């Protein structure tokens, strides 16, 4: 498979989210928010992957925009988990920063694509 920063980073992020989900369920006995973050956090990469096979530039932008929305939702769940005291901010700092990095990369790709730049 060819190198694609967003696909590689979003897949690595999904693996981290799966491990975090297991931690939340097993150690914190938190199931509702854990399921929410599992869904949104793994959906980032799934939608980014779909964008790879988009049928048009508009389809590419649409699919990557869904991925961006999922990343923003994941940031929300991470914020809720820390602000509610379920986890400490330090525990999820790196995960949160990785998510923000994904948001920045996807935002840049979408803006470039809308201006008429390359899709990948």
PDB file of N, CA, C and O in Angstrom, residues 1 4-14 40-54 59-71 102 105-106 109-110 119-120:
ATOM      1  N   UNK A   1       0.844  -1.189   0.000  1.00  0.00           N
ATOM      2  CA  UNK A   1       0.000   0.000   0.000  1.00  0.00           C
ATOM      3  C   UNK A   1       0.883   1.244   0.000  1.00  0.00           C
ATOM      4  O   UNK A   1       1.873   1.301   0.707  1.00  0.00           O
ATOM      5  N   UNK A   4       0.398   7.123   2.712  1.00  0.00           N
ATOM      6  CA  UNK A   4      -0.637   8.141   2.784  1.00  0.00           C
ATOM      7  C   UNK A   4      -0.720   8.553   4.247  1.00  0.00           C
ATOM      8  O   UNK A   4      -1.192   7.781   5.084  1.00  0.00           O
ATOM      9  N   UNK A   5      -0.264   9.752   4.539  1.00  0.00           N
ATOM     10  CA  UNK A   5      -0.148  10.216   5.922  1.00  0.00           C
ATOM     11  C   UNK A   5      -1.457  10.095   6.692  1.00  0.00           C
ATOM     12  O   UNK A   5      -1.486   9.553   7.794  1.00  0.00           O
ATOM     13  N   UNK A   6      -2.547  10.572   6.115  1.00  0.00           N
ATOM     14  CA  UNK A   6      -3.817  10.561   6.842  1.00  0.00           C
ATOM     15  C   UNK A   6      -4.315   9.134   7.067  1.00  0.00           C
ATOM     16  O   UNK A   6      -4.842   8.817   8.135  1.00  0.00           O
ATOM     17  N   UNK A   7      -4.122   8.258   6.090  1.00  0.00           N
ATOM     18  CA  UNK A   7      -4.560   6.872   6.270  1.00  0.00           C
ATOM     19  C   UNK A   7      -3.713   6.169   7.330  1.00  0.00           C
ATOM     20  O   UNK A   7      -4.242   5.462   8.190  1.00  0.00           O
ATOM     21  N   UNK A   8      -2.411   6.378   7.274  1.00  0.00           N
ATOM     22  CA  UNK A   8      -1.515   5.750   8.255  1.00  0.00           C
ATOM     23  C   UNK A   8      -1.784   6.261   9.665  1.00  0.00           C
ATOM     24  O   UNK A   8      -1.906   5.480  10.613  1.00  0.00           O
ATOM     25  N   UNK A   9      -1.889   7.576   9.803  1.00  0.00           N
ATOM     26  CA  UNK A   9      -2.090   8.166  11.130  1.00  0.00           C
ATOM     27  C   UNK A   9      -3.474   7.836  11.696  1.00  0.00           C
ATOM     28  O   UNK A   9      -3.613   7.594  12.885  1.00  0.00           O
ATOM     29  N   UNK A  10      -4.489   7.839  10.843  1.00  0.00           N
ATOM     30  CA  UNK A  10      -5.837   7.549  11.346  1.00  0.00           C
ATOM     31  C   UNK A  10      -5.981   6.081  11.737  1.00  0.00           C
ATOM     32  O   UNK A  10      -6.683   5.749  12.699  1.00  0.00           O
ATOM     33  N   UNK A  11      -5.277   5.192  11.040  1.00  0.00           N
ATOM     34  CA  UNK A  11      -5.322   3.770  11.409  1.00  0.00           C
ATOM     35  C   UNK A  11      -4.577   3.547  12.725  1.00  0.00           C
ATOM     36  O   UNK A  11      -5.073   2.830  13.610  1.00  0.00           O
ATOM     37  N   UNK A  12      -3.413   4.154  12.872  1.00  0.00           N
ATOM     38  CA  UNK A  12      -2.661   4.046  14.126  1.00  0.00           C
ATOM     39  C   UNK A  12      -3.473   4.628  15.286  1.00  0.00           C
ATOM     40  O   UNK A  12      -3.493   4.072  16.387  1.00  0.00           O
ATOM     41  N   UNK A  13      -4.182   5.720  15.003  1.00  0.00           N
ATOM     42  CA  UNK A  13      -5.034   6.341  16.018  1.00  0.00           C
ATOM     43  C   UNK A  13      -6.163   5.387  16.409  1.00  0.00           C
ATOM     44  O   UNK A  13      -6.477   5.244  17.593  1.00  0.00           O
ATOM     45  N   UNK A  14      -6.754   4.715  15.436  1.00  0.00           N
ATOM     46  CA  UNK A  14      -7.842   3.766  15.711  1.00  0.00           C
ATOM     47  C   UNK A  14      -7.363   2.637  16.619  1.00  0.00           C
ATOM     48  O   UNK A  14      -8.078   2.228  17.539  1.00  0.00           O
ATOM     49  N   UNK A  40     -16.581   6.717  17.264  1.00  0.00           N
ATOM     50  CA  UNK A  40     -16.096   7.903  16.546  1.00  0.00           C
ATOM     51  C   UNK A  40     -14.604   7.799  16.235  1.00  0.00           C
ATOM     52  O   UNK A  40     -14.169   8.165  15.142  1.00  0.00           O
ATOM     53  N   UNK A  41     -13.826   7.293  17.175  1.00  0.00           N
ATOM     54  CA  UNK A  41     -12.374   7.213  16.987  1.00  0.00           C
ATOM     55  C   UNK A  41     -11.932   6.248  15.903  1.00  0.00           C
ATOM     56  O   UNK A  41     -10.930   6.484  15.230  1.00  0.00           O
ATOM     57  N   UNK A  42     -12.675   5.168  15.735  1.00  0.00           N
ATOM     58  CA  UNK A  42     -12.332   4.222  14.674  1.00  0.00           C
ATOM     59  C   UNK A  42     -12.957   4.623  13.338  1.00  0.00           C
ATOM     60  O   UNK A  42     -12.472   4.224  12.279  1.00  0.00           O
ATOM     61  N   UNK A  43     -13.995   5.416  13.389  1.00  0.00           N
ATOM     62  CA  UNK A  43     -14.661   5.877  12.174  1.00  0.00           C
ATOM     63  C   UNK A  43     -13.818   6.883  11.397  1.00  0.00           C
ATOM     64  O   UNK A  43     -13.971   7.016  10.181  1.00  0.00           O
ATOM     65  N   UNK A  44     -12.914   7.572  12.087  1.00  0.00           N
ATOM     66  CA  UNK A  44     -12.048   8.550  11.418  1.00  0.00           C
ATOM     67  C   UNK A  44     -11.298   7.871  10.277  1.00  0.00           C
ATOM     68  O   UNK A  44     -11.348   8.315   9.127  1.00  0.00           O
ATOM     69  N   UNK A  45     -10.616   6.796  10.596  1.00  0.00           N
ATOM     70  CA  UNK A  45      -9.827   6.083   9.600  1.00  0.00           C
ATOM     71  C   UNK A  45     -10.671   5.387   8.557  1.00  0.00           C
ATOM     72  O   UNK A  45     -10.294   5.328   7.379  1.00  0.00           O
ATOM     73  N   UNK A  46     -11.819   4.865   8.973  1.00  0.00           N
ATOM     74  CA  UNK A  46     -12.696   4.174   8.022  1.00  0.00           C
ATOM     75  C   UNK A  46     -13.186   5.135   6.944  1.00  0.00           C
ATOM     76  O   UNK A  46     -13.179   4.811   5.753  1.00  0.00           O
ATOM     77  N   UNK A  47     -13.579   6.331   7.342  1.00  0.00           N
ATOM     78  CA  UNK A  47     -14.055   7.317   6.369  1.00  0.00           C
ATOM     79  C   UNK A  47     -12.912   7.889   5.536  1.00  0.00           C
ATOM     80  O   UNK A  47     -13.082   8.154   4.350  1.00  0.00           O
ATOM     81  N   UNK A  48     -11.753   8.054   6.152  1.00  0.00           N
ATOM     82  CA  UNK A  48     -10.581   8.508   5.388  1.00  0.00           C
ATOM     83  C   UNK A  48     -10.237   7.472   4.328  1.00  0.00           C
ATOM     84  O   UNK A  48      -9.913   7.810   3.186  1.00  0.00           O
ATOM     85  N   UNK A  49     -10.335   6.214   4.698  1.00  0.00           N
ATOM     86  CA  UNK A  49     -10.045   5.124   3.751  1.00  0.00           C
ATOM     87  C   UNK A  49     -11.048   5.136   2.597  1.00  0.00           C
ATOM     88  O   UNK A  49     -10.679   4.930   1.447  1.00  0.00           O
ATOM     89  N   UNK A  50     -12.312   5.398   2.924  1.00  0.00           N
ATOM     90  CA  UNK A  50     -13.329   5.485   1.871  1.00  0.00           C
ATOM     91  C   UNK A  50     -13.024   6.613   0.899  1.00  0.00           C
ATOM     92  O   UNK A  50     -13.262   6.491  -0.302  1.00  0.00           O
ATOM     93  N   UNK A  51     -12.480   7.708   1.426  1.00  0.00           N
ATOM     94  CA  UNK A  51     -12.185   8.859   0.565  1.00  0.00           C
ATOM     95  C   UNK A  51     -11.136   8.519  -0.487  1.00  0.00           C
ATOM     96  O   UNK A  51     -11.108   9.120  -1.556  1.00  0.00           O
ATOM     97  N   UNK A  52     -10.300   7.544  -0.185  1.00  0.00           N
ATOM     98  CA  UNK A  52      -9.253   7.112  -1.124  1.00  0.00           C
ATOM     99  C   UNK A  52      -9.860   6.633  -2.441  1.00  0.00           C
ATOM    100  O   UNK A  52      -9.261   6.775  -3.501  1.00  0.00           O
ATOM    101  N   UNK A  53     -11.045   6.066  -2.372  1.00  0.00           N
ATOM    102  CA  UNK A  53     -11.709   5.527  -3.556  1.00  0.00           C
ATOM    103  C   UNK A  53     -12.897   6.377  -3.987  1.00  0.00           C
ATOM    104  O   UNK A  53     -13.843   5.865  -4.585  1.00  0.00           O
ATOM    105  N   UNK A  54     -12.821   7.650  -3.702  1.00  0.00           N
ATOM    106  CA  UNK A  54     -13.912   8.558  -4.061  1.00  0.00           C
ATOM    107  C   UNK A  54     -14.097   8.596  -5.579  1.00  0.00           C
ATOM    108  O   UNK A  54     -13.147   8.428  -6.336  1.00  0.00           O
ATOM    109  N   UNK A  59     -16.967  13.987  -3.957  1.00  0.00           N
ATOM    110  CA  UNK A  59     -17.137  12.786  -3.133  1.00  0.00           C
ATOM    111  C   UNK A  59     -15.969  12.650  -2.153  1.00  0.00           C
ATOM    112  O   UNK A  59     -16.156  12.319  -0.984  1.00  0.00           O
ATOM    113  N   UNK A  60     -14.758  12.928  -2.644  1.00  0.00           N
ATOM    114  CA  UNK A  60     -13.559  12.886  -1.794  1.00  0.00           C
ATOM    115  C   UNK A  60     -13.702  13.871  -0.627  1.00  0.00           C
ATOM    116  O   UNK A  60     -13.490  13.519   0.535  1.00  0.00           O
ATOM    117  N   UNK A  61     -14.071  15.097  -0.956  1.00  0.00           N
ATOM    118  CA  UNK A  61     -14.236  16.129   0.075  1.00  0.00           C
ATOM    119  C   UNK A  61     -15.323  15.728   1.060  1.00  0.00           C
ATOM    120  O   UNK A  61     -15.162  15.877   2.279  1.00  0.00           O
ATOM    121  N   UNK A  62     -16.415  15.195   0.550  1.00  0.00           N
ATOM    122  CA  UNK A  62     -17.525  14.770   1.410  1.00  0.00           C
ATOM    123  C   UNK A  62     -17.086  13.680   2.386  1.00  0.00           C
ATOM    124  O   UNK A  62     -17.339  13.772   3.590  1.00  0.00           O
ATOM    125  N   UNK A  63     -16.426  12.659   1.892  1.00  0.00           N
ATOM    126  CA  UNK A  63     -16.005  11.542   2.745  1.00  0.00           C
ATOM    127  C   UNK A  63     -14.955  11.983   3.764  1.00  0.00           C
ATOM    128  O   UNK A  63     -15.012  11.595   4.935  1.00  0.00           O
ATOM    129  N   UNK A  64     -14.024  12.808   3.355  1.00  0.00           N
ATOM    130  CA  UNK A  64     -13.013  13.289   4.287  1.00  0.00           C
ATOM    131  C   UNK A  64     -13.633  14.252   5.301  1.00  0.00           C
ATOM    132  O   UNK A  64     -13.207  14.290   6.461  1.00  0.00           O
ATOM    133  N   UNK A  65     -14.668  14.968   4.899  1.00  0.00           N
ATOM    134  CA  UNK A  65     -15.382  15.853   5.829  1.00  0.00           C
ATOM    135  C   UNK A  65     -16.099  15.054   6.909  1.00  0.00           C
ATOM    136  O   UNK A  65     -16.166  15.480   8.066  1.00  0.00           O
ATOM    137  N   UNK A  66     -16.621  13.896   6.542  1.00  0.00           N
ATOM    138  CA  UNK A  66     -17.239  13.016   7.539  1.00  0.00           C
ATOM    139  C   UNK A  66     -16.174  12.546   8.525  1.00  0.00           C
ATOM    140  O   UNK A  66     -16.389  12.532   9.740  1.00  0.00           O
ATOM    141  N   UNK A  67     -15.019  12.204   8.013  1.00  0.00           N
ATOM    142  CA  UNK A  67     -13.899  11.797   8.856  1.00  0.00           C
ATOM    143  C   UNK A  67     -13.518  12.918   9.818  1.00  0.00           C
ATOM    144  O   UNK A  67     -13.271  12.683  11.006  1.00  0.00           O
ATOM    145  N   UNK A  68     -13.492  14.141   9.319  1.00  0.00           N
ATOM    146  CA  UNK A  68     -13.183  15.308  10.143  1.00  0.00           C
ATOM    147  C   UNK A  68     -14.226  15.484  11.253  1.00  0.00           C
ATOM    148  O   UNK A  68     -13.881  15.753  12.409  1.00  0.00           O
ATOM    149  N   UNK A  69     -15.495  15.302  10.922  1.00  0.00           N
ATOM    150  CA  UNK A  69     -16.564  15.402  11.931  1.00  0.00           C
ATOM    151  C   UNK A  69     -16.393  14.336  13.015  1.00  0.00           C
ATOM    152  O   UNK A  69     -16.608  14.595  14.198  1.00  0.00           O
ATOM    153  N   UNK A  70     -16.013  13.138  12.612  1.00  0.00           N
ATOM    154  CA  UNK A  70     -15.788  12.055  13.571  1.00  0.00           C
ATOM    155  C   UNK A  70     -14.607  12.386  14.495  1.00  0.00           C
ATOM    156  O   UNK A  70     -14.629  12.087  15.682  1.00  0.00           O
ATOM    157  N   UNK A  71     -13.574  13.004  13.941  1.00  0.00           N
ATOM    158  CA  UNK A  71     -12.416  13.409  14.750  1.00  0.00           C
ATOM    159  C   UNK A  71     -12.823  14.472  15.759  1.00  0.00           C
ATOM    160  O   UNK A  71     -12.393  14.439  16.925  1.00  0.00           O
ATOM    161  N   UNK A 102      -4.741  14.965  13.543  1.00  0.00           N
ATOM    162  CA  UNK A 102      -5.588  14.448  12.464  1.00  0.00           C
ATOM    163  C   UNK A 102      -6.543  15.528  11.961  1.00  0.00           C
ATOM    164  O   UNK A 102      -6.734  15.682  10.748  1.00  0.00           O
ATOM    165  N   UNK A 105      -4.599  18.025   9.809  1.00  0.00           N
ATOM    166  CA  UNK A 105      -4.220  17.460   8.506  1.00  0.00           C
ATOM    167  C   UNK A 105      -5.438  17.383   7.586  1.00  0.00           C
ATOM    168  O   UNK A 105      -5.379  17.799   6.424  1.00  0.00           O
ATOM    169  N   UNK A 106      -6.543  16.869   8.106  1.00  0.00           N
ATOM    170  CA  UNK A 106      -7.745  16.735   7.271  1.00  0.00           C
ATOM    171  C   UNK A 106      -8.290  18.097   6.856  1.00  0.00           C
ATOM    172  O   UNK A 106      -8.717  18.266   5.711  1.00  0.00           O
ATOM    173  N   UNK A 109      -6.158  19.268   4.013  1.00  0.00           N
ATOM    174  CA  UNK A 109      -6.437  18.511   2.786  1.00  0.00           C
ATOM    175  C   UNK A 109      -7.750  18.975   2.159  1.00  0.00           C
ATOM    176  O   UNK A 109      -7.838  19.184   0.944  1.00  0.00           O
ATOM    177  N   UNK A 110      -8.761  19.165   2.990  1.00  0.00           N
ATOM    178  CA  UNK A 110     -10.079  19.595   2.490  1.00  0.00           C
ATOM    179  C   UNK A 110      -9.979  20.991   1.873  1.00  0.00           C
ATOM    180  O   UNK A 110     -10.489  21.238   0.779  1.00  0.00           O
ATOM    181  N   UNK A 119      -6.064  15.658  -4.736  1.00  0.00           N
ATOM    182  CA  UNK A 119      -6.804  14.930  -3.716  1.00  0.00           C
ATOM    183  C   UNK A 119      -5.881  14.275  -2.710  1.00  0.00           C
ATOM    184  O   UNK A 119      -6.206  14.150  -1.557  1.00  0.00           O
ATOM    185  N   UNK A 120      -4.763  13.750  -3.133  1.00  0.00           N
ATOM    186  CA  UNK A 120      -3.874  13.000  -2.245  1.00  0.00           C
ATOM    187  C   UNK A 120      -2.483  13.575  -2.293  1.00  0.00           C
ATOM    188  O   UNK A 120      -2.024  14.047  -3.244  1.00  0.00           O
TER     189      UNK A 120
END
